[in-house]
Short mmCIF file of C-alpha atoms in Angstrom, two decimals:
data_model
loop_
_atom_site.label_atom_id
_atom_site.label_comp_id
_atom_site.label_asym_id
_atom_site.label_seq_id
_atom_site.Cartn_x
_atom_site.Cartn_y
_atom_site.Cartn_z
CA UNK A 1 0.04 0.09 -0.01
CA UNK A 2 1.28 3.42 -0.95
CA UNK A 3 -0.91 5.50 1.30
CA UNK A 4 2.22 6.72 3.13
CA UNK A 5 3.93 7.74 -0.08
CA UNK A 6 0.94 9.89 -1.35
CA UNK A 7 -1.02 10.84 1.72
CA UNK A 8 -3.11 13.70 0.64
CA UNK A 9 -5.63 12.30 -1.96
CA UNK A 10 -5.90 8.93 -0.14
CA UNK A 11 -6.19 9.96 3.40
CA UNK A 12 -9.25 8.20 4.79
CA UNK A 13 -9.31 5.67 1.97
CA UNK A 14 -8.36 2.70 4.11
CA UNK A 15 -11.16 3.05 6.63
CA UNK A 16 -13.76 3.31 3.81
CA UNK A 17 -12.15 0.21 2.23
CA UNK A 18 -12.42 -1.70 5.55
CA UNK A 19 -16.04 -0.72 5.73
CA UNK A 20 -16.65 -2.24 2.37
CA UNK A 21 -14.75 -5.37 3.44
CA UNK A 22 -17.08 -5.65 6.43
CA UNK A 23 -20.18 -4.97 4.44
CA UNK A 24 -19.29 -7.34 1.76
CA UNK A 25 -18.29 -10.05 4.16
CA UNK A 26 -21.50 -9.52 6.13
CA UNK A 27 -23.60 -9.69 2.82
CA UNK A 28 -21.96 -12.89 1.74
CA UNK A 29 -22.28 -14.29 5.14
CA UNK A 30 -26.05 -13.45 5.22
CA UNK A 31 -26.46 -15.00 1.82
CA UNK A 32 -24.51 -18.12 2.88
CA UNK A 33 -26.84 -18.55 5.85
CA UNK A 34 -29.89 -17.86 4.01
CA UNK A 35 -29.43 -19.28 0.52
CA UNK A 36 -26.80 -22.08 1.10
CA UNK A 37 -27.57 -23.35 4.52
CA UNK A 38 -31.29 -22.58 4.05
CA UNK A 39 -31.88 -20.76 7.35
CA UNK A 40 -34.89 -18.51 6.51
CA UNK A 41 -34.31 -14.80 7.48
CA UNK A 42 -36.79 -13.32 9.84
CA UNK A 43 -38.33 -9.84 9.30
CA UNK A 44 -35.81 -7.97 11.30
CA UNK A 45 -33.10 -9.81 9.44
CA UNK A 46 -34.53 -8.47 6.24
CA UNK A 47 -34.52 -4.92 7.53
CA UNK A 48 -30.85 -5.18 8.52
CA UNK A 49 -30.07 -6.66 4.99
CA UNK A 50 -31.89 -3.66 3.42
CA UNK A 51 -29.36 -1.45 5.24
CA UNK A 52 -26.24 -3.62 4.73
CA UNK A 53 -26.42 -4.80 1.13
CA UNK A 54 -26.53 -1.33 -0.58
CA UNK A 55 -23.38 -0.39 1.34
CA UNK A 56 -21.52 -3.06 -0.64
CA UNK A 57 -22.40 -1.21 -3.94
CA UNK A 58 -22.33 2.44 -2.82
CA UNK A 59 -19.15 2.35 -0.73
CA UNK A 60 -16.91 1.55 -3.90
CA UNK A 61 -18.57 4.49 -5.60
CA UNK A 62 -17.19 6.66 -2.66
CA UNK A 63 -13.75 5.01 -2.97
CA UNK A 64 -13.05 5.35 -6.74
CA UNK A 65 -12.22 8.18 -6.62
CA UNK A 66 -12.21 8.88 -3.03
CA UNK A 67 -15.19 11.00 -2.13
CA UNK A 68 -15.22 13.25 0.89
CA UNK A 69 -18.96 13.10 0.98
CA UNK A 70 -19.09 9.23 1.32
CA UNK A 71 -20.33 9.61 4.88
CA UNK A 72 -23.54 11.40 3.54
CA UNK A 73 -24.79 8.47 1.75
CA UNK A 74 -23.19 5.54 3.71
CA UNK A 75 -23.79 6.66 7.30
CA UNK A 76 -27.59 6.91 7.21
CA UNK A 77 -27.73 3.28 6.05
CA UNK A 78 -25.26 2.16 8.71
CA UNK A 79 -27.16 4.00 11.39
CA UNK A 80 -30.61 2.48 10.43
CA UNK A 81 -28.97 -0.92 10.30
CA UNK A 82 -27.35 -0.43 13.61
CA UNK A 83 -30.66 0.55 15.27
CA UNK A 84 -32.45 -2.46 13.83
CA UNK A 85 -29.55 -4.70 14.90
CA UNK A 86 -29.68 -3.26 18.43
CA UNK A 87 -33.41 -3.73 18.57
CA UNK A 88 -33.13 -7.28 17.31
CA UNK A 89 -30.45 -8.14 19.84
CA UNK A 90 -32.47 -6.59 22.77
CA UNK A 91 -35.38 -8.70 21.46
CA UNK A 92 -33.44 -11.99 21.51
CA UNK A 93 -31.85 -11.12 24.89
CA UNK A 94 -35.41 -10.58 26.29
CA UNK A 95 -34.82 -6.94 27.29
CA UNK A 96 -37.68 -5.94 24.93
CA UNK A 97 -40.77 -8.11 25.73
CA UNK A 98 -41.89 -10.43 23.01
CA UNK A 99 -45.32 -9.10 22.59
CA UNK A 100 -44.08 -5.99 20.76
CA UNK A 101 -42.03 -7.92 18.36
CA UNK A 102 -43.14 -6.98 14.76
CA UNK A 103 -43.01 -10.40 13.20
CA UNK A 104 -45.83 -12.88 13.82
CA UNK A 105 -45.68 -15.18 10.72
CA UNK A 106 -42.70 -17.13 9.27
CA UNK A 107 -39.62 -17.26 11.33
CA UNK A 108 -39.76 -15.77 14.82
CA UNK A 109 -37.11 -13.05 15.27
CA UNK A 110 -36.64 -14.28 18.79
CA UNK A 111 -35.67 -17.71 17.76
CA UNK A 112 -31.87 -18.26 18.00
CA UNK A 113 -30.92 -20.21 14.90
CA UNK A 114 -27.14 -20.09 15.43
CA UNK A 115 -25.08 -19.90 18.53
CA UNK A 116 -21.25 -20.03 18.04
CA UNK A 117 -19.08 -20.59 20.95
CA UNK A 118 -22.11 -20.52 23.18
CA UNK A 119 -22.84 -16.74 22.79
CA UNK A 120 -22.43 -15.38 19.25
CA UNK A 121 -25.68 -15.01 17.50
CA UNK A 122 -26.57 -13.60 14.03
CA UNK A 123 -28.01 -10.29 15.39
CA UNK A 124 -24.76 -9.88 17.48
CA UNK A 125 -22.65 -10.22 14.42
CA UNK A 126 -24.86 -7.68 12.67
CA UNK A 127 -24.69 -5.06 15.40
CA UNK A 128 -20.87 -5.63 15.44
CA UNK A 129 -20.58 -5.05 11.76
CA UNK A 130 -22.71 -1.97 11.78
CA UNK A 131 -20.86 -0.54 14.81
CA UNK A 132 -17.43 -1.08 13.01
CA UNK A 133 -18.75 0.49 9.83
CA UNK A 134 -20.00 3.47 11.70
CA UNK A 135 -16.69 3.91 13.64
CA UNK A 136 -14.57 3.35 10.47
CA UNK A 137 -16.75 5.90 8.53
CA UNK A 138 -16.29 8.48 11.30
CA UNK A 139 -12.49 7.81 11.40
CA UNK A 140 -12.45 8.21 7.55
CA UNK A 141 -14.11 11.62 7.92
CA UNK A 142 -11.67 12.57 10.68
CA UNK A 143 -8.80 11.65 8.42
CA UNK A 144 -10.19 13.44 5.40
CA UNK A 145 -10.84 16.60 7.20
CA UNK A 146 -7.39 16.96 8.40
CA UNK B 1 -3.90 2.37 -8.88
CA UNK B 2 -2.72 0.05 -5.91
CA UNK B 3 -6.07 0.67 -4.37
CA UNK B 4 -7.93 -0.71 -7.31
CA UNK B 5 -5.87 -3.71 -7.32
CA UNK B 6 -6.30 -4.17 -3.54
CA UNK B 7 -10.09 -3.73 -3.98
CA UNK B 8 -10.32 -6.25 -6.94
CA UNK B 9 -8.14 -8.70 -5.11
CA UNK B 10 -10.39 -8.46 -1.99
CA UNK B 11 -13.52 -8.79 -4.06
CA UNK B 12 -12.18 -11.82 -5.76
CA UNK B 13 -10.99 -13.33 -2.53
CA UNK B 14 -14.34 -12.89 -0.85
CA UNK B 15 -16.14 -14.47 -3.86
CA UNK B 16 -13.78 -17.34 -3.83
CA UNK B 17 -14.16 -17.98 -0.17
CA UNK B 18 -18.01 -17.90 -0.67
CA UNK B 19 -17.88 -20.19 -3.57
CA UNK B 20 -15.54 -22.75 -1.73
CA UNK B 21 -17.75 -22.63 1.44
CA UNK B 22 -20.74 -23.35 -0.75
CA UNK B 23 -19.17 -26.15 -2.33
CA UNK B 24 -17.92 -27.65 0.91
CA UNK B 25 -21.28 -27.14 2.58
CA UNK B 26 -23.24 -28.82 -0.26
CA UNK B 27 -20.93 -31.79 -0.40
CA UNK B 28 -21.35 -32.31 3.29
CA UNK B 29 -25.08 -31.77 3.06
CA UNK B 30 -25.28 -34.31 0.29
CA UNK B 31 -23.59 -36.90 2.59
CA UNK B 32 -25.63 -36.07 5.48
CA UNK B 33 -28.82 -36.27 3.43
CA UNK B 34 -27.88 -39.73 2.20
CA UNK B 35 -27.14 -40.86 5.70
CA UNK B 36 -30.46 -39.58 6.90
CA UNK B 37 -32.28 -41.30 4.10
CA UNK B 38 -30.52 -44.70 4.94
CA UNK B 39 -31.44 -44.33 8.51
CA UNK B 40 -35.07 -43.50 7.74
CA UNK B 41 -35.65 -45.83 4.84
CA UNK B 42 -38.93 -47.09 6.45
CA UNK B 43 -40.23 -43.55 6.42
CA UNK B 44 -40.21 -43.38 2.62
CA UNK B 45 -43.22 -45.62 2.05
CA UNK B 46 -46.14 -46.56 4.29
CA UNK B 47 -48.90 -49.13 3.77
CA UNK B 48 -51.41 -46.42 3.04
CA UNK B 49 -49.32 -44.64 0.48
CA UNK B 50 -50.93 -44.45 -3.07
CA UNK B 51 -48.87 -45.94 -5.78
CA UNK B 52 -48.84 -45.85 -9.46
CA UNK B 53 -47.10 -48.10 -11.92
CA UNK B 54 -46.04 -51.82 -12.13
CA UNK B 55 -45.63 -53.55 -8.81
CA UNK B 56 -42.30 -55.11 -9.92
CA UNK B 57 -40.80 -51.81 -11.19
CA UNK B 58 -37.30 -51.45 -9.88
CA UNK B 59 -37.12 -47.74 -9.88
CA UNK B 60 -39.34 -46.15 -7.17
CA UNK B 61 -40.05 -42.45 -7.13
CA UNK B 62 -41.33 -41.24 -3.73
CA UNK B 63 -42.95 -37.81 -4.10
CA UNK B 64 -43.95 -35.63 -1.18
CA UNK B 65 -46.59 -33.32 -2.60
CA UNK B 66 -49.14 -30.69 -1.70
CA UNK B 67 -52.16 -30.43 -3.96
CA UNK B 68 -52.20 -26.65 -3.45
CA UNK B 69 -48.46 -26.35 -4.58
CA UNK B 70 -48.13 -24.87 -7.97
CA UNK B 71 -44.69 -26.55 -8.60
CA UNK B 72 -46.20 -29.94 -7.80
CA UNK B 73 -48.81 -29.30 -10.47
CA UNK B 74 -46.20 -28.63 -13.05
CA UNK B 75 -44.07 -31.61 -12.01
CA UNK B 76 -47.03 -34.06 -12.32
CA UNK B 77 -47.05 -34.45 -16.10
CA UNK B 78 -43.33 -34.38 -16.17
CA UNK B 79 -43.29 -37.45 -13.82
CA UNK B 80 -45.92 -39.06 -16.03
CA UNK B 81 -43.84 -38.53 -19.03
CA UNK B 82 -40.91 -40.25 -17.45
CA UNK B 83 -43.06 -43.21 -16.55
CA UNK B 84 -44.38 -43.37 -20.15
CA UNK B 85 -40.83 -43.33 -21.53
CA UNK B 86 -39.79 -46.35 -19.39
CA UNK B 87 -42.97 -48.54 -19.31
CA UNK B 88 -43.20 -50.87 -16.41
CA UNK B 89 -39.93 -49.82 -14.86
CA UNK B 90 -40.98 -46.86 -12.78
CA UNK B 91 -43.36 -46.73 -9.81
CA UNK B 92 -44.50 -43.53 -8.20
CA UNK B 93 -45.45 -43.39 -4.52
CA UNK B 94 -47.17 -40.29 -3.31
CA UNK B 95 -46.84 -38.97 0.26
CA UNK B 96 -48.79 -36.05 1.63
CA UNK B 97 -46.91 -32.77 2.52
CA UNK B 98 -49.62 -30.27 3.27
CA UNK B 99 -47.48 -27.24 3.82
CA UNK B 100 -49.93 -24.63 2.56
CA UNK B 101 -52.59 -23.20 4.91
CA UNK B 102 -55.72 -25.24 4.29
CA UNK B 103 -53.87 -28.06 2.48
CA UNK B 104 -54.61 -30.47 5.40
CA UNK B 105 -58.20 -30.51 4.26
CA UNK B 106 -57.13 -31.29 0.64
CA UNK B 107 -54.90 -34.17 1.49
CA UNK B 108 -57.69 -35.61 3.71
CA UNK B 109 -59.90 -35.35 0.64
CA UNK B 110 -57.23 -37.22 -1.27
CA UNK B 111 -56.85 -40.02 1.43
CA UNK B 112 -60.67 -40.31 1.67
CA UNK B 113 -60.83 -40.64 -2.16
CA UNK B 114 -57.98 -43.30 -1.99
CA UNK B 115 -60.28 -45.34 0.14
CA UNK B 116 -62.75 -45.31 -2.69
CA UNK B 117 -60.05 -46.25 -5.17
CA UNK B 118 -60.11 -42.86 -6.74
CA UNK B 119 -56.94 -41.22 -5.55
CA UNK B 120 -55.26 -40.54 -8.92
CA UNK B 121 -58.55 -39.19 -10.54
CA UNK B 122 -59.07 -36.92 -7.53
CA UNK B 123 -55.41 -35.68 -7.61
CA UNK B 124 -55.58 -35.11 -11.39
CA UNK B 125 -58.96 -33.12 -10.91
CA UNK B 126 -57.43 -31.05 -8.18
CA UNK B 127 -54.40 -30.20 -10.25
CA UNK B 128 -56.25 -29.51 -13.39
CA UNK B 129 -58.49 -26.98 -11.52
CA UNK B 130 -55.75 -25.67 -9.18
CA UNK B 131 -55.53 -22.23 -10.75
CA UNK B 132 -59.26 -21.70 -9.91
CA UNK B 133 -59.13 -22.55 -6.22
CA UNK B 134 -55.49 -21.88 -5.29
CA UNK B 135 -54.39 -18.75 -7.08
CA UNK B 136 -51.35 -16.96 -5.50
CA UNK B 137 -50.60 -19.50 -2.89
CA UNK B 138 -54.07 -18.87 -1.28
CA UNK B 139 -55.78 -22.27 -1.45
CA UNK B 140 -59.49 -22.26 -0.73
CA UNK B 141 -60.31 -25.99 -0.06
CA UNK B 142 -64.10 -25.22 -0.05
CA UNK B 143 -63.93 -24.41 -3.78
CA UNK B 144 -62.28 -27.72 -4.56
CA UNK B 145 -65.65 -29.52 -4.32
CA UNK B 146 -66.90 -27.76 -7.37
CA UNK B 147 -64.31 -29.49 -9.50
CA UNK B 148 -64.74 -33.08 -8.27
CA UNK B 149 -68.04 -33.76 -9.92
CA UNK B 150 -66.52 -35.83 -12.80
CA UNK B 151 -64.49 -38.02 -10.59
CA UNK B 152 -67.42 -40.18 -9.60
CA UNK B 153 -66.87 -40.05 -5.77
CA UNK B 154 -69.38 -41.05 -3.25
CA UNK B 155 -69.45 -37.56 -1.60
CA UNK B 156 -71.31 -38.52 1.53
CA UNK B 157 -68.77 -41.35 2.24
CA UNK B 158 -65.87 -39.01 1.31
CA UNK B 159 -67.02 -36.41 3.86
CA UNK B 160 -67.51 -38.95 6.49
CA UNK B 161 -64.04 -40.57 5.78
CA UNK B 162 -62.30 -37.18 5.90
CA UNK B 163 -63.33 -36.88 9.58
CA UNK B 164 -62.20 -40.31 10.43
CA UNK B 165 -59.29 -41.18 12.58
CA UNK B 166 -57.76 -43.38 9.96
CA UNK B 167 -57.34 -40.55 7.59
CA UNK B 168 -56.18 -38.27 10.31
CA UNK B 169 -53.52 -40.92 11.25
CA UNK B 170 -52.41 -41.36 7.67
CA UNK B 171 -51.88 -37.67 7.05
CA UNK B 172 -50.00 -37.38 10.56
CA UNK B 173 -47.83 -40.21 9.62
CA UNK B 174 -46.87 -38.60 6.31
CA UNK B 175 -46.13 -35.37 8.11
CA UNK B 176 -43.94 -37.17 10.69
CA UNK B 177 -42.15 -38.99 7.86
CA UNK B 178 -41.60 -35.69 5.96
CA UNK B 179 -40.05 -34.25 9.06
CA UNK B 180 -37.76 -37.34 9.60
CA UNK B 181 -36.63 -37.09 5.94
CA UNK B 182 -36.09 -33.27 6.29
CA UNK B 183 -38.77 -32.48 3.55
CA UNK B 184 -39.44 -28.84 4.02
CA UNK B 185 -40.57 -27.69 0.54
CA UNK B 186 -42.76 -29.39 -2.13
CA UNK B 187 -42.35 -31.30 -4.23
CA UNK B 188 -39.60 -33.42 -2.79
CA UNK B 189 -38.51 -36.59 -4.61
CA UNK B 190 -36.54 -39.61 -3.51
CA UNK B 191 -35.62 -41.90 -6.29
CA UNK B 192 -34.81 -45.26 -4.81
CA UNK B 193 -34.18 -43.40 -1.54
CA UNK B 194 -31.86 -40.78 -3.13
CA UNK B 195 -32.83 -37.18 -2.98
CA UNK B 196 -32.14 -34.61 -5.70
CA UNK B 197 -28.71 -32.93 -5.37
CA UNK B 198 -30.55 -29.70 -6.07
CA UNK B 199 -33.92 -28.91 -7.11
CA UNK B 200 -35.03 -29.04 -10.85
CA UNK B 201 -36.56 -30.98 -13.62
CA UNK B 202 -33.17 -32.01 -15.00
CA UNK B 203 -31.88 -33.13 -11.71
CA UNK B 204 -34.79 -35.34 -11.21
CA UNK B 205 -34.52 -36.69 -14.65
CA UNK B 206 -30.83 -37.44 -14.16
CA UNK B 207 -31.54 -39.28 -10.97
CA UNK B 208 -34.22 -41.39 -12.56
CA UNK B 209 -31.81 -42.12 -15.52
CA UNK B 210 -29.05 -43.17 -13.24
CA UNK B 211 -31.36 -45.53 -11.35
CA UNK B 212 -32.86 -46.91 -14.51
CA UNK B 213 -29.46 -47.63 -15.82
CA UNK B 214 -28.34 -49.27 -12.54
CA UNK B 215 -31.52 -51.41 -12.28
CA UNK B 216 -32.13 -52.53 -15.93
#
């Protein structure tokens, strides 16, 4: 990587690229769970997909060439996805009572379909991914405004 | 420039990981499915299961179907064609998989019709009229009665049988077997116990051709 050699036009590129890596990895992971392993996504999972999948396409638009306004179109998606993921996690954890869950047909959003290492669930991975994306986007903004 | 290469490399790598993971997963799933079917061989056919074709046919197609399922309707003539192409060599066994809302009524109707020896006629009447009573995955079992006139069923007996415990037990048994064999979508086929590697006309045809070649 030559970011050190030519810092001005590329400052902040790496965090945006990392955001894209996380988004693309999340998308392929979600598609793997849903389409390959055949786990049906619940309603809340769909809302998180709606926020995550577009990032995979619009982040590269902000990377080639590096667009200082990338935050303006990426951050709203990441924030919405983060909120839905948080809601989902609290629902699974039982902090939010089940009666207000929005999905009644199909897969229950409360159902834990995957539990890796005894505690890692799908909504947890989603919240982690959105949190990292938000953090990295803010870092990119910080670097670009320098 | 470097950034573009890095991006392209990362994209290619992610796709590769996805494809490899998919292949590995499908291979393992295929092995698991074969194991599962071997362990649950008795769940493939039950005494009450309606069959079509020669009794000594060596290729048995077990089909889990739902009369309200549109894809089951389109597979029906396809299976019939395969039977016609290999006369006397293929036997079809139908199992009930009432996965749509309201389908339990329909399969009870079929099971009651089977008791009158009219299973296939009833199934064909249901499939023929399916667009009229099950448009857009919204089956309305009450409408089906209108299309059964030509079958020649004893309707009073049919209704009484539908409410009988024997019919109830047959449908429950099929649902249990569907669960044991991991049938979650219709139609699902097992050709001499082997499931399709993936869903499709061609996959079913290949499976049947393989078994025909092995048996004759």
